[in-house]
Amino acid sequence: MAGFSLILIFLWMGIVLLSTLGALVLLVISLVLFLTKKKTGSSGKSRVKKGFAVALLVSGCLLLLPAGITACGVAMAAGRDNVEKIQTAESIENKIYVQSGEWRDGFAYEGKELVPVNLFMNDDRYFSNGKNQNLEKIGALVMEDFTYYWFYEAENNSGYDIYYVNVESFAGGFYYSRTFVDKEDYDAVLDYYSNAALVVRALWKSAPADTGLRNNWETVDLNPQEKQEELFGLFHAVLDDVSDRKRVNTTREGYDECTKLEILSEDGILKVDLCVYTRGEEVVLYLNEYEVESEIVETYREMLLSLTEDVQTKLLNR
């Protein structure tokens, strides 16, 4: 049924396009006839030409009807959708009014100044329903055009209030954190997660073929505590400011080793993705799908190589 509807839509759009092109041709011809008829005086030939020009003008206007009907239909549908959006936004019980685009840098809520935490930008461990639910809906952010995003409080182990704005999609490769904390709690929250127990999951893409590891994510029995300070130094170096950066495709060919890692807190609030490629002495790193500058990679080179070696050893001995 949906496929048939699409066929009808494409058919109608074809009719609109062809009729509009035909209308433009007829209107141009009629205009030319009106402009040239004066040169022929008041003879019968001039009257015939005038009548023909009028007929073309009327025909051109009639051919514009499909385009006019379509424009009216689109305008009515847009108006109806806008009314429904306004009504839905108005019905939300707890509304937090924010400026479109500006809320991503922070906004006020119940006397708090909420600020984003870029280290928490990966939110695929946040669930608003189901058996793993860890979000509690508390309202919605509502913008001046009545666009709204649901607003949640996230369960966590830090002892601080952590909030989440549910934005479902992004465009153009740009990405940003939707997780917020009170500005006064920001340093304490980061300090907690910088020292919290971490879980490591790995996908060793270049593992020996007979190990069965190449296509399976595995939780690794590895406590990266001794590397934790350097890890978080790397996270901050890459993620503290991503305002002018785009995420990219992390697939690369021709490298000797490829190890993908997920570094997670036990409560799922923190999740950072690493993709490490090596070829001889060369190390290429992607973090949360951002390509990391070679200067930063070089700073953390030994830690990255040690971490991937530890992971690979654990996977082989599992």
mmCIF file of C-alpha atoms in Angstrom:
data_model
loop_
_atom_site.group_PDB
_atom_site.id
_atom_site.type_symbol
_atom_site.label_atom_id
_atom_site.label_comp_id
_atom_site.label_asym_id
_atom_site.label_seq_id
_atom_site.Cartn_x
_atom_site.Cartn_y
_atom_site.Cartn_z
ATOM 1 C CA MET A 1 0.000 0.000 0.000
ATOM 2 C CA ALA A 2 2.816 2.366 0.878
ATOM 3 C CA GLY A 3 4.543 1.527 -2.408
ATOM 4 C CA PHE A 4 1.371 2.312 -4.374
ATOM 5 C CA SER A 5 1.073 5.654 -2.572
ATOM 6 C CA LEU A 6 4.649 6.508 -3.550
ATOM 7 C CA ILE A 7 3.855 5.668 -7.178
ATOM 8 C CA LEU A 8 0.869 8.024 -7.086
ATOM 9 C CA ILE A 9 2.978 10.781 -5.535
ATOM 10 C CA PHE A 10 5.695 10.443 -8.188
ATOM 11 C CA LEU A 11 3.045 10.347 -10.926
ATOM 12 C CA TRP A 12 1.422 13.512 -9.615
ATOM 13 C CA MET A 13 4.787 15.276 -9.311
ATOM 14 C CA GLY A 14 5.527 14.313 -12.912
ATOM 15 C CA ILE A 15 2.219 15.838 -13.998
ATOM 16 C CA VAL A 16 2.987 19.005 -12.012
ATOM 17 C CA LEU A 17 6.449 19.312 -13.584
ATOM 18 C CA LEU A 18 5.274 18.748 -17.157
ATOM 19 C CA SER A 19 2.234 21.018 -16.826
ATOM 20 C CA THR A 20 4.352 23.785 -15.289
ATOM 21 C CA LEU A 21 6.907 23.562 -18.113
ATOM 22 C CA GLY A 22 4.092 23.609 -20.673
ATOM 23 C CA ALA A 23 2.505 26.614 -18.940
ATOM 24 C CA LEU A 24 5.776 28.546 -19.044
ATOM 25 C CA VAL A 25 6.177 27.850 -22.773
ATOM 26 C CA LEU A 26 2.606 28.992 -23.551
ATOM 27 C CA LEU A 27 2.895 32.094 -21.379
ATOM 28 C CA VAL A 28 6.153 33.130 -23.057
ATOM 29 C CA ILE A 29 4.647 32.629 -26.535
ATOM 30 C CA SER A 30 1.515 34.612 -25.612
ATOM 31 C CA LEU A 31 3.659 37.425 -24.232
ATOM 32 C CA VAL A 32 5.660 37.576 -27.470
ATOM 33 C CA LEU A 33 2.425 37.710 -29.515
ATOM 34 C CA PHE A 34 1.030 40.533 -27.367
ATOM 35 C CA LEU A 35 4.228 42.539 -27.787
ATOM 36 C CA THR A 36 4.420 42.085 -31.574
ATOM 37 C CA LYS A 37 0.755 42.547 -32.489
ATOM 38 C CA LYS A 38 1.066 46.355 -32.500
ATOM 39 C CA LYS A 39 3.395 46.192 -35.506
ATOM 40 C CA THR A 40 0.675 44.636 -37.703
ATOM 41 C CA GLY A 41 -1.814 47.514 -37.410
ATOM 42 C CA SER A 42 -5.556 46.866 -37.012
ATOM 43 C CA SER A 43 -6.007 44.285 -39.765
ATOM 44 C CA GLY A 44 -7.872 41.004 -39.410
ATOM 45 C CA LYS A 45 -4.541 39.270 -39.077
ATOM 46 C CA SER A 46 -3.820 41.322 -35.951
ATOM 47 C CA ARG A 47 -7.179 40.341 -34.426
ATOM 48 C CA VAL A 48 -6.489 36.651 -35.089
ATOM 49 C CA LYS A 49 -3.053 36.965 -33.508
ATOM 50 C CA LYS A 50 -4.565 38.700 -30.473
ATOM 51 C CA GLY A 51 -7.181 35.972 -30.091
ATOM 52 C CA PHE A 52 -4.511 33.297 -30.385
ATOM 53 C CA ALA A 53 -2.386 35.070 -27.746
ATOM 54 C CA VAL A 54 -5.361 35.220 -25.370
ATOM 55 C CA ALA A 55 -6.054 31.525 -25.902
ATOM 56 C CA LEU A 56 -2.433 30.676 -25.149
ATOM 57 C CA LEU A 57 -2.522 32.865 -22.028
ATOM 58 C CA VAL A 58 -5.654 31.137 -20.728
ATOM 59 C CA SER A 59 -4.238 27.677 -21.549
ATOM 60 C CA GLY A 60 -0.992 28.539 -19.745
ATOM 61 C CA CYS A 61 -2.885 29.653 -16.662
ATOM 62 C CA LEU A 62 -4.929 26.434 -16.689
ATOM 63 C CA LEU A 63 -1.755 24.347 -16.910
ATOM 64 C CA LEU A 64 -0.511 26.088 -13.752
ATOM 65 C CA LEU A 65 -3.437 24.681 -11.766
ATOM 66 C CA PRO A 66 -1.670 21.420 -10.719
ATOM 67 C CA ALA A 67 1.269 23.432 -9.356
ATOM 68 C CA GLY A 68 -1.134 25.768 -7.551
ATOM 69 C CA ILE A 69 -3.102 22.871 -6.060
ATOM 70 C CA THR A 70 0.136 21.225 -4.898
ATOM 71 C CA ALA A 71 1.407 24.459 -3.316
ATOM 72 C CA CYS A 72 -1.888 24.948 -1.486
ATOM 73 C CA GLY A 73 -1.858 21.336 -0.283
ATOM 74 C CA VAL A 74 1.699 21.626 1.005
ATOM 75 C CA ALA A 75 0.884 24.896 2.766
ATOM 76 C CA MET A 76 -2.223 23.401 4.398
ATOM 77 C CA ALA A 77 -0.318 20.287 5.518
ATOM 78 C CA ALA A 78 2.502 22.425 6.935
ATOM 79 C CA GLY A 79 -0.012 24.572 8.767
ATOM 80 C CA ARG A 80 -1.762 21.528 10.203
ATOM 81 C CA ASP A 81 1.560 19.994 11.305
ATOM 82 C CA ASN A 82 2.562 23.278 12.917
ATOM 83 C CA VAL A 83 -0.730 23.459 14.846
ATOM 84 C CA GLU A 84 -0.275 19.871 16.034
ATOM 85 C CA LYS A 85 3.323 20.612 17.092
ATOM 86 C CA ILE A 86 2.187 23.670 19.061
ATOM 87 C CA GLN A 87 -0.622 21.742 20.722
ATOM 88 C CA THR A 88 1.716 18.889 21.670
ATOM 89 C CA ALA A 89 4.334 21.278 23.061
ATOM 90 C CA GLU A 90 1.710 23.158 25.058
ATOM 91 C CA SER A 91 0.401 19.910 26.566
ATOM 92 C CA ILE A 92 3.791 19.005 28.087
ATOM 93 C CA GLU A 93 3.495 19.360 31.841
ATOM 94 C CA ASN A 94 7.054 20.404 32.712
ATOM 95 C CA LYS A 95 8.460 22.727 30.040
ATOM 96 C CA ILE A 96 11.983 24.156 30.121
ATOM 97 C CA TYR A 97 12.084 27.036 27.646
ATOM 98 C CA VAL A 98 15.387 27.367 25.775
ATOM 99 C CA GLN A 99 16.752 29.068 22.672
ATOM 100 C CA SER A 100 17.106 26.877 19.610
ATOM 101 C CA GLY A 101 20.764 25.950 19.051
ATOM 102 C CA GLU A 102 21.961 27.779 22.165
ATOM 103 C CA TRP A 103 20.810 25.171 24.701
ATOM 104 C CA ARG A 104 23.600 22.827 23.575
ATOM 105 C CA ASP A 105 26.097 25.086 25.379
ATOM 106 C CA GLY A 106 24.039 25.013 28.579
ATOM 107 C CA PHE A 107 20.720 26.206 30.002
ATOM 108 C CA ALA A 108 18.997 26.989 33.289
ATOM 109 C CA TYR A 109 16.911 24.416 35.128
ATOM 110 C CA GLU A 110 15.414 24.812 38.616
ATOM 111 C CA GLY A 111 17.990 27.368 39.650
ATOM 112 C CA LYS A 112 20.883 25.336 38.280
ATOM 113 C CA GLU A 113 23.138 26.278 35.404
ATOM 114 C CA LEU A 114 23.440 23.053 33.437
ATOM 115 C CA VAL A 115 26.507 22.550 31.255
ATOM 116 C CA PRO A 116 27.305 19.751 28.771
ATOM 117 C CA VAL A 117 29.844 17.027 29.534
ATOM 118 C CA ASN A 118 31.622 16.184 26.279
ATOM 119 C CA LEU A 119 33.154 13.028 27.735
ATOM 120 C CA PHE A 120 29.606 11.647 28.028
ATOM 121 C CA MET A 121 28.602 12.274 24.408
ATOM 122 C CA ASN A 122 28.141 8.573 23.578
ATOM 123 C CA ASP A 123 24.700 7.732 24.927
ATOM 124 C CA ASP A 124 23.867 4.295 23.544
ATOM 125 C CA ARG A 125 23.786 2.967 27.111
ATOM 126 C CA TYR A 126 20.934 5.314 28.063
ATOM 127 C CA PHE A 127 17.459 3.747 27.960
ATOM 128 C CA SER A 128 14.109 5.433 28.577
ATOM 129 C CA ASN A 129 12.173 2.149 28.755
ATOM 130 C CA GLY A 130 12.600 -1.612 28.906
ATOM 131 C CA LYS A 131 14.423 -3.811 31.402
ATOM 132 C CA ASN A 132 17.595 -1.694 31.204
ATOM 133 C CA GLN A 133 15.799 1.619 31.749
ATOM 134 C CA ASN A 134 18.043 4.155 33.431
ATOM 135 C CA LEU A 135 16.355 7.399 32.399
ATOM 136 C CA GLU A 136 13.457 9.066 34.196
ATOM 137 C CA LYS A 137 11.470 11.581 32.155
ATOM 138 C CA ILE A 138 11.083 14.922 33.926
ATOM 139 C CA GLY A 139 9.857 17.193 31.138
ATOM 140 C CA ALA A 140 10.971 18.628 27.821
ATOM 141 C CA LEU A 141 13.112 21.398 26.415
ATOM 142 C CA VAL A 142 10.835 23.633 24.319
ATOM 143 C CA MET A 143 12.163 26.095 21.761
ATOM 144 C CA GLU A 144 10.672 29.280 20.301
ATOM 145 C CA ASP A 145 9.386 27.412 17.222
ATOM 146 C CA PHE A 146 7.729 24.831 19.531
ATOM 147 C CA THR A 147 10.259 22.149 18.647
ATOM 148 C CA TYR A 148 10.830 20.098 21.778
ATOM 149 C CA TYR A 149 13.188 17.412 23.094
ATOM 150 C CA TRP A 150 12.377 15.114 26.009
ATOM 151 C CA PHE A 151 14.398 15.814 29.131
ATOM 152 C CA TYR A 152 15.479 13.072 31.542
ATOM 153 C CA GLU A 153 17.404 12.483 34.720
ATOM 154 C CA ALA A 154 19.901 9.630 34.373
ATOM 155 C CA GLU A 155 20.533 7.018 37.044
ATOM 156 C CA ASN A 156 24.216 6.953 37.925
ATOM 157 C CA ASN A 157 26.699 5.953 40.595
ATOM 158 C CA SER A 158 28.358 9.328 41.099
ATOM 159 C CA GLY A 159 25.913 10.695 43.647
ATOM 160 C CA TYR A 160 25.300 13.798 41.497
ATOM 161 C CA ASP A 161 22.340 14.758 39.316
ATOM 162 C CA ILE A 162 23.039 13.980 35.665
ATOM 163 C CA TYR A 163 20.576 15.046 32.971
ATOM 164 C CA TYR A 164 20.006 13.947 29.407
ATOM 165 C CA VAL A 165 18.292 15.608 26.425
ATOM 166 C CA ASN A 166 16.993 13.156 23.837
ATOM 167 C CA VAL A 167 17.997 14.387 20.377
ATOM 168 C CA GLU A 168 17.473 11.482 18.019
ATOM 169 C CA SER A 169 19.435 12.497 14.949
ATOM 170 C CA PHE A 170 22.309 14.638 13.763
ATOM 171 C CA ALA A 171 23.218 16.047 10.367
ATOM 172 C CA GLY A 172 26.379 16.910 8.503
ATOM 173 C CA GLY A 173 28.726 14.830 10.639
ATOM 174 C CA PHE A 174 28.539 17.253 13.552
ATOM 175 C CA TYR A 175 27.904 15.698 16.954
ATOM 176 C CA TYR A 176 27.538 17.054 20.454
ATOM 177 C CA SER A 177 26.903 15.920 24.012
ATOM 178 C CA ARG A 178 23.332 15.775 25.258
ATOM 179 C CA THR A 179 24.364 14.927 28.813
ATOM 180 C CA PHE A 180 24.405 17.784 31.328
ATOM 181 C CA VAL A 181 25.347 18.420 34.934
ATOM 182 C CA ASP A 182 25.107 21.382 37.270
ATOM 183 C CA LYS A 183 28.063 23.669 36.579
ATOM 184 C CA GLU A 184 28.915 23.577 40.284
ATOM 185 C CA ASP A 185 29.141 19.760 40.131
ATOM 186 C CA TYR A 186 31.086 19.565 36.862
ATOM 187 C CA ASP A 187 34.572 19.075 38.310
ATOM 188 C CA ALA A 188 33.352 16.642 40.971
ATOM 189 C CA VAL A 189 31.509 14.522 38.388
ATOM 190 C CA LEU A 190 34.563 14.357 36.124
ATOM 191 C CA ASP A 191 36.754 13.520 39.106
ATOM 192 C CA TYR A 192 34.443 10.653 40.059
ATOM 193 C CA TYR A 193 34.465 9.065 36.601
ATOM 194 C CA SER A 194 38.196 9.673 36.154
ATOM 195 C CA ASN A 195 38.780 7.408 39.149
ATOM 196 C CA ALA A 196 35.813 5.021 38.838
ATOM 197 C CA ALA A 197 36.150 1.350 37.946
ATOM 198 C CA LEU A 198 36.095 0.919 34.179
ATOM 199 C CA VAL A 199 34.946 -1.909 31.913
ATOM 200 C CA VAL A 200 36.840 -2.651 28.695
ATOM 201 C CA ARG A 201 35.208 -4.266 25.675
ATOM 202 C CA ALA A 202 37.204 -5.100 22.568
ATOM 203 C CA LEU A 203 36.844 -6.120 18.950
ATOM 204 C CA TRP A 204 40.190 -7.325 17.620
ATOM 205 C CA LYS A 205 39.616 -6.946 13.885
ATOM 206 C CA SER A 206 43.060 -8.263 12.923
ATOM 207 C CA ALA A 207 43.091 -11.241 15.300
ATOM 208 C CA PRO A 208 44.409 -14.568 13.958
ATOM 209 C CA ALA A 209 41.744 -16.207 11.809
ATOM 210 C CA ASP A 210 41.522 -19.353 13.928
ATOM 211 C CA THR A 211 40.672 -17.463 17.152
ATOM 212 C CA GLY A 212 37.125 -16.478 16.212
ATOM 213 C CA LEU A 213 37.776 -12.975 17.553
ATOM 214 C CA ARG A 214 37.599 -10.913 14.398
ATOM 215 C CA ASN A 215 33.851 -10.308 14.417
ATOM 216 C CA ASN A 216 32.949 -10.558 18.095
ATOM 217 C CA TRP A 217 32.941 -7.930 20.802
ATOM 218 C CA GLU A 218 34.346 -9.372 24.027
ATOM 219 C CA THR A 219 34.414 -8.008 27.568
ATOM 220 C CA VAL A 220 38.064 -8.111 28.627
ATOM 221 C CA ASP A 221 39.106 -9.020 32.153
ATOM 222 C CA LEU A 222 41.364 -6.003 32.365
ATOM 223 C CA ASN A 223 41.574 -3.217 34.924
ATOM 224 C CA PRO A 224 43.161 -0.218 33.160
ATOM 225 C CA GLN A 225 43.645 1.643 36.445
ATOM 226 C CA GLU A 226 47.363 2.177 35.977
ATOM 227 C CA LYS A 227 46.661 3.764 32.586
ATOM 228 C CA GLN A 228 43.529 5.632 33.701
ATOM 229 C CA GLU A 229 45.162 9.023 34.193
ATOM 230 C CA GLU A 230 46.660 8.939 30.705
ATOM 231 C CA LEU A 231 43.425 7.620 29.218
ATOM 232 C CA PHE A 232 41.447 10.528 30.582
ATOM 233 C CA GLY A 233 44.162 12.932 29.488
ATOM 234 C CA LEU A 234 43.635 11.583 25.960
ATOM 235 C CA PHE A 235 39.844 11.835 26.265
ATOM 236 C CA HIS A 236 40.044 15.469 27.325
ATOM 237 C CA ALA A 237 42.616 16.335 24.659
ATOM 238 C CA VAL A 238 40.241 15.144 21.927
ATOM 239 C CA LEU A 239 36.747 15.787 23.294
ATOM 240 C CA ASP A 240 36.904 18.984 25.317
ATOM 241 C CA ASP A 241 36.241 21.026 22.173
ATOM 242 C CA VAL A 242 34.689 19.368 19.123
ATOM 243 C CA SER A 243 32.624 22.379 18.038
ATOM 244 C CA ASP A 244 34.267 22.646 14.603
ATOM 245 C CA ARG A 245 34.989 18.980 13.999
ATOM 246 C CA LYS A 246 33.101 16.265 12.137
ATOM 247 C CA ARG A 247 32.984 12.554 12.807
ATOM 248 C CA VAL A 248 34.355 10.426 9.981
ATOM 249 C CA ASN A 249 34.411 6.882 8.652
ATOM 250 C CA THR A 250 36.943 4.943 10.721
ATOM 251 C CA THR A 251 37.551 2.145 8.203
ATOM 252 C CA ARG A 252 41.120 1.945 6.937
ATOM 253 C CA GLU A 253 42.817 -0.642 4.776
ATOM 254 C CA GLY A 254 46.403 -1.839 4.665
ATOM 255 C CA TYR A 255 47.241 -1.802 8.383
ATOM 256 C CA ASP A 256 48.839 -4.669 10.271
ATOM 257 C CA GLU A 257 46.671 -4.371 13.363
ATOM 258 C CA CYS A 258 43.225 -2.965 14.094
ATOM 259 C CA THR A 259 41.779 -3.038 17.607
ATOM 260 C CA LYS A 260 38.504 -1.396 18.573
ATOM 261 C CA LEU A 261 37.897 -0.633 22.237
ATOM 262 C CA GLU A 262 34.989 0.559 24.337
ATOM 263 C CA ILE A 263 35.929 2.118 27.677
ATOM 264 C CA LEU A 264 32.856 2.206 29.930
ATOM 265 C CA SER A 265 31.909 3.126 33.463
ATOM 266 C CA GLU A 266 29.916 0.467 35.291
ATOM 267 C CA ASP A 267 26.775 2.642 35.279
ATOM 268 C CA GLY A 268 26.950 3.276 31.502
ATOM 269 C CA ILE A 269 27.173 7.068 31.824
ATOM 270 C CA LEU A 270 30.699 7.176 30.416
ATOM 271 C CA LYS A 271 31.464 5.392 27.158
ATOM 272 C CA VAL A 272 34.380 6.261 24.920
ATOM 273 C CA ASP A 273 35.174 4.437 21.673
ATOM 274 C CA LEU A 274 38.732 3.944 20.465
ATOM 275 C CA CYS A 275 39.854 2.521 17.138
ATOM 276 C CA VAL A 276 43.607 1.890 16.959
ATOM 277 C CA TYR A 277 45.459 1.038 13.733
ATOM 278 C CA THR A 278 49.152 0.178 13.583
ATOM 279 C CA ARG A 279 51.519 -0.392 10.676
ATOM 280 C CA GLY A 280 55.161 -0.702 11.582
ATOM 281 C CA GLU A 281 55.914 2.374 13.700
ATOM 282 C CA GLU A 282 52.789 4.223 12.528
ATOM 283 C CA VAL A 283 49.809 4.560 14.879
ATOM 284 C CA VAL A 284 46.458 5.965 13.726
ATOM 285 C CA LEU A 285 43.729 6.637 16.275
ATOM 286 C CA TYR A 286 40.032 7.422 16.077
ATOM 287 C CA LEU A 287 38.219 8.431 19.253
ATOM 288 C CA ASN A 288 34.413 8.590 19.168
ATOM 289 C CA GLU A 289 34.816 8.598 15.360
ATOM 290 C CA TYR A 290 36.989 11.733 15.406
ATOM 291 C CA GLU A 291 40.370 11.297 13.749
ATOM 292 C CA VAL A 292 42.965 12.216 16.369
ATOM 293 C CA GLU A 293 45.790 14.574 15.405
ATOM 294 C CA SER A 294 49.204 12.956 15.071
ATOM 295 C CA GLU A 295 50.662 15.206 17.795
ATOM 296 C CA ILE A 296 48.129 13.906 20.319
ATOM 297 C CA VAL A 297 48.623 10.306 19.167
ATOM 298 C CA GLU A 298 52.373 10.661 19.637
ATOM 299 C CA THR A 299 51.871 11.977 23.190
ATOM 300 C CA TYR A 300 49.869 8.881 24.165
ATOM 301 C CA ARG A 301 51.547 6.433 21.799
ATOM 302 C CA GLU A 302 53.188 4.173 24.395
ATOM 303 C CA MET A 303 50.033 3.990 26.513
ATOM 304 C CA LEU A 304 47.905 3.059 23.465
ATOM 305 C CA LEU A 305 50.320 0.358 22.323
ATOM 306 C CA SER A 306 50.551 -1.058 25.852
ATOM 307 C CA LEU A 307 46.766 -1.034 26.243
ATOM 308 C CA THR A 308 46.093 -2.810 22.937
ATOM 309 C CA GLU A 309 48.819 -5.351 23.690
ATOM 310 C CA ASP A 310 47.270 -6.075 27.103
ATOM 311 C CA VAL A 311 43.836 -6.454 25.497
ATOM 312 C CA GLN A 312 45.086 -8.806 22.792
ATOM 313 C CA THR A 313 46.924 -10.952 25.337
ATOM 314 C CA LYS A 314 43.828 -11.219 27.504
ATOM 315 C CA LEU A 315 41.677 -12.163 24.509
ATOM 316 C CA LEU A 316 44.078 -14.899 23.411
ATOM 317 C CA ASN A 317 44.185 -16.331 26.936
ATOM 318 C CA ARG A 318 40.471 -16.042 27.695
#
